Amino acid sequence: HTRLQGDWSSDVCSSDLPMGLLNLLVALVSGASQVFVVDRKPHRLQRAESFGAAAVVDSSKQSVPEFVKQQTNGRGINTVIVAVPGAEAQQEAIQLLAPFGRLCLFAGLPRGADPVPLDTNAIHYKNLIVTGMTGGAPRDYMDAMRLIVSGRVDVRRVVSHVLPMRELKQARSEEHTSELQSPCNLVCRLLLEK
């Protein structure tokens, strides 16, 4: 629902790695002049750079609002997509937006999490648009399929493992103990066997 068009830039918070990378790829093919990626893991930031991010920032080492001020000469970001289920990232995103900017909360918080306080004065006085995204309308799926079929978005680049179906359960349990720490981060292409 965050329509990406014209001259805009995007801050894709990609701690949920596959979704952040997919948002990065879609932003680039949709005409983003610059895409900045925020994460706390150096290997994820390197991957985002290899996918075409204009700049990356490790939010555990640098202030994201300061980074955005430097990158945009104080103007702010036109579109921010938060693809990580973190209250801090959602709250901070409002500070990153330029006047008339758009915020898409692409990831929700875990069930039972406390509500996130938002700076409603910033939303009001900067004329910001805040939306959420889960699932999608049939048009969204058709648009996504067109981008994939045309090759404009190569989802194969996001695949982290290729394995037979019989190994999926083991891969998921191993993945839970790895540094990824989230079942969302294991992106597989399953090989169906006889």
PDB file of C-alpha atoms in Angstrom:
ATOM      1  CA  HIS A   1       0.000   0.000   0.000  1.00  0.00           C
ATOM      2  CA  THR A   2       3.038   2.226   0.103  1.00  0.00           C
ATOM      3  CA  ARG A   3       3.001   3.192  -3.556  1.00  0.00           C
ATOM      4  CA  LEU A   4       6.556   3.621  -4.705  1.00  0.00           C
ATOM      5  CA  GLN A   5       6.883   6.089  -7.522  1.00  0.00           C
ATOM      6  CA  GLY A   6       8.719   9.198  -8.599  1.00  0.00           C
ATOM      7  CA  ASP A   7      11.765  10.639  -6.858  1.00  0.00           C
ATOM      8  CA  TRP A   8      11.959   9.040  -3.456  1.00  0.00           C
ATOM      9  CA  SER A   9      14.408   7.298  -1.215  1.00  0.00           C
ATOM     10  CA  SER A  10      13.783   4.499   1.205  1.00  0.00           C
ATOM     11  CA  ASP A  11      15.168   3.282   4.489  1.00  0.00           C
ATOM     12  CA  VAL A  12      14.623  -0.465   4.620  1.00  0.00           C
ATOM     13  CA  CYS A  13      15.151  -1.815   8.134  1.00  0.00           C
ATOM     14  CA  SER A  14      16.128  -5.352   7.234  1.00  0.00           C
ATOM     15  CA  SER A  15      16.746  -7.331  10.384  1.00  0.00           C
ATOM     16  CA  ASP A  16      14.159  -9.749   9.020  1.00  0.00           C
ATOM     17  CA  LEU A  17      16.648 -10.385   6.240  1.00  0.00           C
ATOM     18  CA  PRO A  18      14.567 -11.876   3.384  1.00  0.00           C
ATOM     19  CA  MET A  19      11.804  -9.290   3.711  1.00  0.00           C
ATOM     20  CA  GLY A  20      14.258  -6.423   3.988  1.00  0.00           C
ATOM     21  CA  LEU A  21      16.140  -7.593   0.898  1.00  0.00           C
ATOM     22  CA  LEU A  22      12.924  -8.069  -1.075  1.00  0.00           C
ATOM     23  CA  ASN A  23      11.795  -4.569  -0.094  1.00  0.00           C
ATOM     24  CA  LEU A  24      15.204  -3.259  -1.190  1.00  0.00           C
ATOM     25  CA  LEU A  25      14.906  -4.964  -4.596  1.00  0.00           C
ATOM     26  CA  VAL A  26      11.344  -3.712  -5.143  1.00  0.00           C
ATOM     27  CA  ALA A  27      12.335  -0.177  -4.118  1.00  0.00           C
ATOM     28  CA  LEU A  28      15.175  -0.183  -6.641  1.00  0.00           C
ATOM     29  CA  VAL A  29      13.040  -1.391  -9.554  1.00  0.00           C
ATOM     30  CA  SER A  30      10.286   1.036  -8.566  1.00  0.00           C
ATOM     31  CA  GLY A  31      12.485   4.063  -9.141  1.00  0.00           C
ATOM     32  CA  ALA A  32      14.056   4.818  -5.767  1.00  0.00           C
ATOM     33  CA  SER A  33      16.910   7.247  -6.277  1.00  0.00           C
ATOM     34  CA  GLN A  34      18.664   5.927  -3.157  1.00  0.00           C
ATOM     35  CA  VAL A  35      17.942   3.040  -0.825  1.00  0.00           C
ATOM     36  CA  PHE A  36      19.515   2.981   2.627  1.00  0.00           C
ATOM     37  CA  VAL A  37      19.498  -0.201   4.692  1.00  0.00           C
ATOM     38  CA  VAL A  38      19.674  -0.405   8.483  1.00  0.00           C
ATOM     39  CA  ASP A  39      20.664  -3.536  10.378  1.00  0.00           C
ATOM     40  CA  ARG A  40      22.803  -4.680  13.302  1.00  0.00           C
ATOM     41  CA  LYS A  41      24.612  -7.555  11.610  1.00  0.00           C
ATOM     42  CA  PRO A  42      27.629  -6.778   9.374  1.00  0.00           C
ATOM     43  CA  HIS A  43      27.046  -9.775   7.071  1.00  0.00           C
ATOM     44  CA  ARG A  44      23.473  -8.623   6.436  1.00  0.00           C
ATOM     45  CA  LEU A  45      24.659  -5.105   5.639  1.00  0.00           C
ATOM     46  CA  GLN A  46      27.251  -6.509   3.214  1.00  0.00           C
ATOM     47  CA  ARG A  47      24.530  -8.517   1.506  1.00  0.00           C
ATOM     48  CA  ALA A  48      22.327  -5.419   1.228  1.00  0.00           C
ATOM     49  CA  GLU A  49      25.210  -3.515  -0.400  1.00  0.00           C
ATOM     50  CA  SER A  50      25.677  -6.350  -2.889  1.00  0.00           C
ATOM     51  CA  PHE A  51      21.958  -6.068  -3.713  1.00  0.00           C
ATOM     52  CA  GLY A  52      22.355  -2.360  -4.539  1.00  0.00           C
ATOM     53  CA  ALA A  53      21.839  -0.357  -1.340  1.00  0.00           C
ATOM     54  CA  ALA A  54      23.278   3.154  -1.752  1.00  0.00           C
ATOM     55  CA  ALA A  55      24.484   3.132   1.857  1.00  0.00           C
ATOM     56  CA  VAL A  56      24.106   0.955   4.934  1.00  0.00           C
ATOM     57  CA  VAL A  57      24.249   1.674   8.642  1.00  0.00           C
ATOM     58  CA  ASP A  58      24.846  -0.579  11.625  1.00  0.00           C
ATOM     59  CA  SER A  59      22.314   0.723  14.140  1.00  0.00           C
ATOM     60  CA  SER A  60      24.253  -0.861  17.014  1.00  0.00           C
ATOM     61  CA  LYS A  61      27.236   1.391  16.230  1.00  0.00           C
ATOM     62  CA  GLN A  62      25.762   4.577  14.767  1.00  0.00           C
ATOM     63  CA  SER A  63      22.692   6.727  15.329  1.00  0.00           C
ATOM     64  CA  VAL A  64      20.254   6.091  12.481  1.00  0.00           C
ATOM     65  CA  PRO A  65      18.723   9.608  12.674  1.00  0.00           C
ATOM     66  CA  GLU A  66      22.232  11.131  12.418  1.00  0.00           C
ATOM     67  CA  PHE A  67      23.085   8.834   9.511  1.00  0.00           C
ATOM     68  CA  VAL A  68      19.902   9.908   7.692  1.00  0.00           C
ATOM     69  CA  LYS A  69      20.628  13.608   8.335  1.00  0.00           C
ATOM     70  CA  GLN A  70      24.101  13.191   6.836  1.00  0.00           C
ATOM     71  CA  GLN A  71      22.872  11.214   3.835  1.00  0.00           C
ATOM     72  CA  THR A  72      19.968  13.556   3.021  1.00  0.00           C
ATOM     73  CA  ASN A  73      21.501  16.917   4.005  1.00  0.00           C
ATOM     74  CA  GLY A  74      19.004  17.135   6.853  1.00  0.00           C
ATOM     75  CA  ARG A  75      15.913  16.678   4.675  1.00  0.00           C
ATOM     76  CA  GLY A  76      14.946  13.165   5.780  1.00  0.00           C
ATOM     77  CA  ILE A  77      13.664  10.106   3.934  1.00  0.00           C
ATOM     78  CA  ASN A  78      10.619  10.152   1.675  1.00  0.00           C
ATOM     79  CA  THR A  79       9.621   6.537   2.344  1.00  0.00           C
ATOM     80  CA  VAL A  80      10.589   4.348   5.284  1.00  0.00           C
ATOM     81  CA  ILE A  81       9.776   0.640   5.283  1.00  0.00           C
ATOM     82  CA  VAL A  82      10.239  -1.070   8.636  1.00  0.00           C
ATOM     83  CA  ALA A  83      10.621  -4.784   7.875  1.00  0.00           C
ATOM     84  CA  VAL A  84      11.653  -5.816  11.378  1.00  0.00           C
ATOM     85  CA  PRO A  85       9.353  -6.623  14.307  1.00  0.00           C
ATOM     86  CA  GLY A  86      10.919  -4.106  16.676  1.00  0.00           C
ATOM     87  CA  ALA A  87       9.227  -1.336  18.629  1.00  0.00           C
ATOM     88  CA  GLU A  88      12.403   0.784  18.635  1.00  0.00           C
ATOM     89  CA  ALA A  89      12.672   0.682  14.836  1.00  0.00           C
ATOM     90  CA  GLN A  90       9.000   1.577  14.433  1.00  0.00           C
ATOM     91  CA  GLN A  91       9.290   4.504  16.828  1.00  0.00           C
ATOM     92  CA  GLU A  92      12.523   5.785  15.323  1.00  0.00           C
ATOM     93  CA  ALA A  93      11.158   5.607  11.775  1.00  0.00           C
ATOM     94  CA  ILE A  94       8.944   8.661  12.357  1.00  0.00           C
ATOM     95  CA  GLN A  95      12.089  10.739  13.088  1.00  0.00           C
ATOM     96  CA  LEU A  96      13.663   9.697   9.780  1.00  0.00           C
ATOM     97  CA  LEU A  97      10.876  10.966   7.533  1.00  0.00           C
ATOM     98  CA  ALA A  98      10.953  14.108   5.449  1.00  0.00           C
ATOM     99  CA  PRO A  99       7.837  16.311   5.360  1.00  0.00           C
ATOM    100  CA  PHE A 100       5.019  14.522   3.475  1.00  0.00           C
ATOM    101  CA  GLY A 101       6.915  11.234   3.951  1.00  0.00           C
ATOM    102  CA  ARG A 102       5.439   7.767   4.150  1.00  0.00           C
ATOM    103  CA  LEU A 103       6.029   5.076   6.747  1.00  0.00           C
ATOM    104  CA  CYS A 104       5.099   1.455   6.017  1.00  0.00           C
ATOM    105  CA  LEU A 105       5.128  -0.902   8.988  1.00  0.00           C
ATOM    106  CA  PHE A 106       5.889  -4.080   7.047  1.00  0.00           C
ATOM    107  CA  ALA A 107       6.418  -6.168  10.188  1.00  0.00           C
ATOM    108  CA  GLY A 108       4.227  -6.332  13.247  1.00  0.00           C
ATOM    109  CA  LEU A 109       5.287  -6.897  16.832  1.00  0.00           C
ATOM    110  CA  PRO A 110       5.028 -10.274  18.567  1.00  0.00           C
ATOM    111  CA  ARG A 111       1.658 -11.120  20.093  1.00  0.00           C
ATOM    112  CA  GLY A 112       1.321  -9.584  23.543  1.00  0.00           C
ATOM    113  CA  ALA A 113       3.925  -6.866  22.946  1.00  0.00           C
ATOM    114  CA  ASP A 114       3.204  -3.465  24.421  1.00  0.00           C
ATOM    115  CA  PRO A 115       1.801  -0.844  22.025  1.00  0.00           C
ATOM    116  CA  VAL A 116       4.365   1.462  20.438  1.00  0.00           C
ATOM    117  CA  PRO A 117       4.074   5.155  21.335  1.00  0.00           C
ATOM    118  CA  LEU A 118       4.322   7.269  18.180  1.00  0.00           C
ATOM    119  CA  ASP A 119       5.080  10.970  17.897  1.00  0.00           C
ATOM    120  CA  THR A 120       1.664  12.081  16.654  1.00  0.00           C
ATOM    121  CA  ASN A 121       2.782  15.726  16.509  1.00  0.00           C
ATOM    122  CA  ALA A 122       5.446  14.766  13.957  1.00  0.00           C
ATOM    123  CA  ILE A 123       2.826  12.820  11.991  1.00  0.00           C
ATOM    124  CA  HIS A 124       0.470  15.810  12.083  1.00  0.00           C
ATOM    125  CA  TYR A 125       2.833  18.736  11.499  1.00  0.00           C
ATOM    126  CA  LYS A 126       5.020  16.988   8.911  1.00  0.00           C
ATOM    127  CA  ASN A 127       1.936  15.644   7.058  1.00  0.00           C
ATOM    128  CA  LEU A 128       3.146  12.065   7.302  1.00  0.00           C
ATOM    129  CA  ILE A 129       1.320   8.970   6.064  1.00  0.00           C
ATOM    130  CA  VAL A 130       1.623   5.841   8.239  1.00  0.00           C
ATOM    131  CA  THR A 131       0.383   2.496   6.904  1.00  0.00           C
ATOM    132  CA  GLY A 132       0.728  -1.165   7.746  1.00  0.00           C
ATOM    133  CA  MET A 133       1.135  -4.096   5.393  1.00  0.00           C
ATOM    134  CA  THR A 134       0.343  -7.765   5.829  1.00  0.00           C
ATOM    135  CA  GLY A 135      -0.859 -10.100   3.140  1.00  0.00           C
ATOM    136  CA  GLY A 136      -2.055  -7.990   0.281  1.00  0.00           C
ATOM    137  CA  ALA A 137      -4.760  -7.361  -2.250  1.00  0.00           C
ATOM    138  CA  PRO A 138      -4.980  -9.464  -5.438  1.00  0.00           C
ATOM    139  CA  ARG A 139      -3.453  -6.526  -7.346  1.00  0.00           C
ATOM    140  CA  ASP A 140      -0.380  -6.624  -5.059  1.00  0.00           C
ATOM    141  CA  TYR A 141       0.173 -10.316  -5.806  1.00  0.00           C
ATOM    142  CA  MET A 142      -0.229  -9.724  -9.548  1.00  0.00           C
ATOM    143  CA  ASP A 143       2.276  -6.845  -9.407  1.00  0.00           C
ATOM    144  CA  ALA A 144       4.720  -9.056  -7.490  1.00  0.00           C
ATOM    145  CA  MET A 145       4.338 -11.899  -9.986  1.00  0.00           C
ATOM    146  CA  ARG A 146       4.926  -9.507 -12.912  1.00  0.00           C
ATOM    147  CA  LEU A 147       8.138  -8.260 -11.296  1.00  0.00           C
ATOM    148  CA  ILE A 148       9.337 -11.827 -10.711  1.00  0.00           C
ATOM    149  CA  VAL A 149       8.314 -13.282 -14.093  1.00  0.00           C
ATOM    150  CA  SER A 150       9.837 -10.338 -15.969  1.00  0.00           C
ATOM    151  CA  GLY A 151      13.112 -10.843 -14.105  1.00  0.00           C
ATOM    152  CA  ARG A 152      13.074  -7.299 -12.729  1.00  0.00           C
ATOM    153  CA  VAL A 153      13.125  -8.775  -9.206  1.00  0.00           C
ATOM    154  CA  ASP A 154      15.276 -11.899  -9.024  1.00  0.00           C
ATOM    155  CA  VAL A 155      14.011 -13.706  -5.932  1.00  0.00           C
ATOM    156  CA  ARG A 156      16.622 -16.436  -6.438  1.00  0.00           C
ATOM    157  CA  ARG A 157      19.157 -14.003  -4.965  1.00  0.00           C
ATOM    158  CA  VAL A 158      17.315 -14.159  -1.629  1.00  0.00           C
ATOM    159  CA  VAL A 159      17.364 -17.984  -1.412  1.00  0.00           C
ATOM    160  CA  SER A 160      19.745 -19.015   1.346  1.00  0.00           C
ATOM    161  CA  HIS A 161      19.536 -22.822   1.062  1.00  0.00           C
ATOM    162  CA  VAL A 162      18.548 -25.488  -1.455  1.00  0.00           C
ATOM    163  CA  LEU A 163      17.603 -28.762   0.206  1.00  0.00           C
ATOM    164  CA  PRO A 164      15.353 -31.794  -0.147  1.00  0.00           C
ATOM    165  CA  MET A 165      11.962 -31.696   1.586  1.00  0.00           C
ATOM    166  CA  ARG A 166      13.028 -34.471   3.992  1.00  0.00           C
ATOM    167  CA  GLU A 167      15.687 -32.122   5.460  1.00  0.00           C
ATOM    168  CA  LEU A 168      13.406 -29.149   6.127  1.00  0.00           C
ATOM    169  CA  LYS A 169      12.640 -30.033   9.754  1.00  0.00           C
ATOM    170  CA  GLN A 170      16.338 -30.516  10.574  1.00  0.00           C
ATOM    171  CA  ALA A 171      17.293 -27.297   8.760  1.00  0.00           C
ATOM    172  CA  ARG A 172      14.700 -25.313  10.694  1.00  0.00           C
ATOM    173  CA  SER A 173      15.890 -26.670  14.051  1.00  0.00           C
ATOM    174  CA  GLU A 174      19.536 -25.958  13.165  1.00  0.00           C
ATOM    175  CA  GLU A 175      18.565 -22.517  11.947  1.00  0.00           C
ATOM    176  CA  HIS A 176      16.948 -21.717  15.317  1.00  0.00           C
ATOM    177  CA  THR A 177      20.283 -22.235  17.042  1.00  0.00           C
ATOM    178  CA  SER A 178      22.286 -20.297  14.465  1.00  0.00           C
ATOM    179  CA  GLU A 179      23.039 -16.591  14.522  1.00  0.00           C
ATOM    180  CA  LEU A 180      19.925 -15.890  12.448  1.00  0.00           C
ATOM    181  CA  GLN A 181      17.636 -16.640  15.422  1.00  0.00           C
ATOM    182  CA  SER A 182      14.418 -16.403  13.405  1.00  0.00           C
ATOM    183  CA  PRO A 183      12.506 -18.965  11.341  1.00  0.00           C
ATOM    184  CA  CYS A 184      11.815 -16.178   8.834  1.00  0.00           C
ATOM    185  CA  ASN A 185      15.495 -16.008   7.929  1.00  0.00           C
ATOM    186  CA  LEU A 186      15.686 -19.490   6.437  1.00  0.00           C
ATOM    187  CA  VAL A 187      14.615 -19.012   2.826  1.00  0.00           C
ATOM    188  CA  CYS A 188      14.601 -22.327   1.037  1.00  0.00           C
ATOM    189  CA  ARG A 189      13.869 -23.709  -2.387  1.00  0.00           C
ATOM    190  CA  LEU A 190      12.562 -27.183  -1.613  1.00  0.00           C
ATOM    191  CA  LEU A 191      13.390 -30.076  -3.911  1.00  0.00           C
ATOM    192  CA  LEU A 192      10.422 -32.398  -4.208  1.00  0.00           C
ATOM    193  CA  GLU A 193      11.525 -36.015  -4.326  1.00  0.00           C
ATOM    194  CA  LYS A 194       9.801 -39.244  -5.282  1.00  0.00           C
TER     195      LYS A 194
END
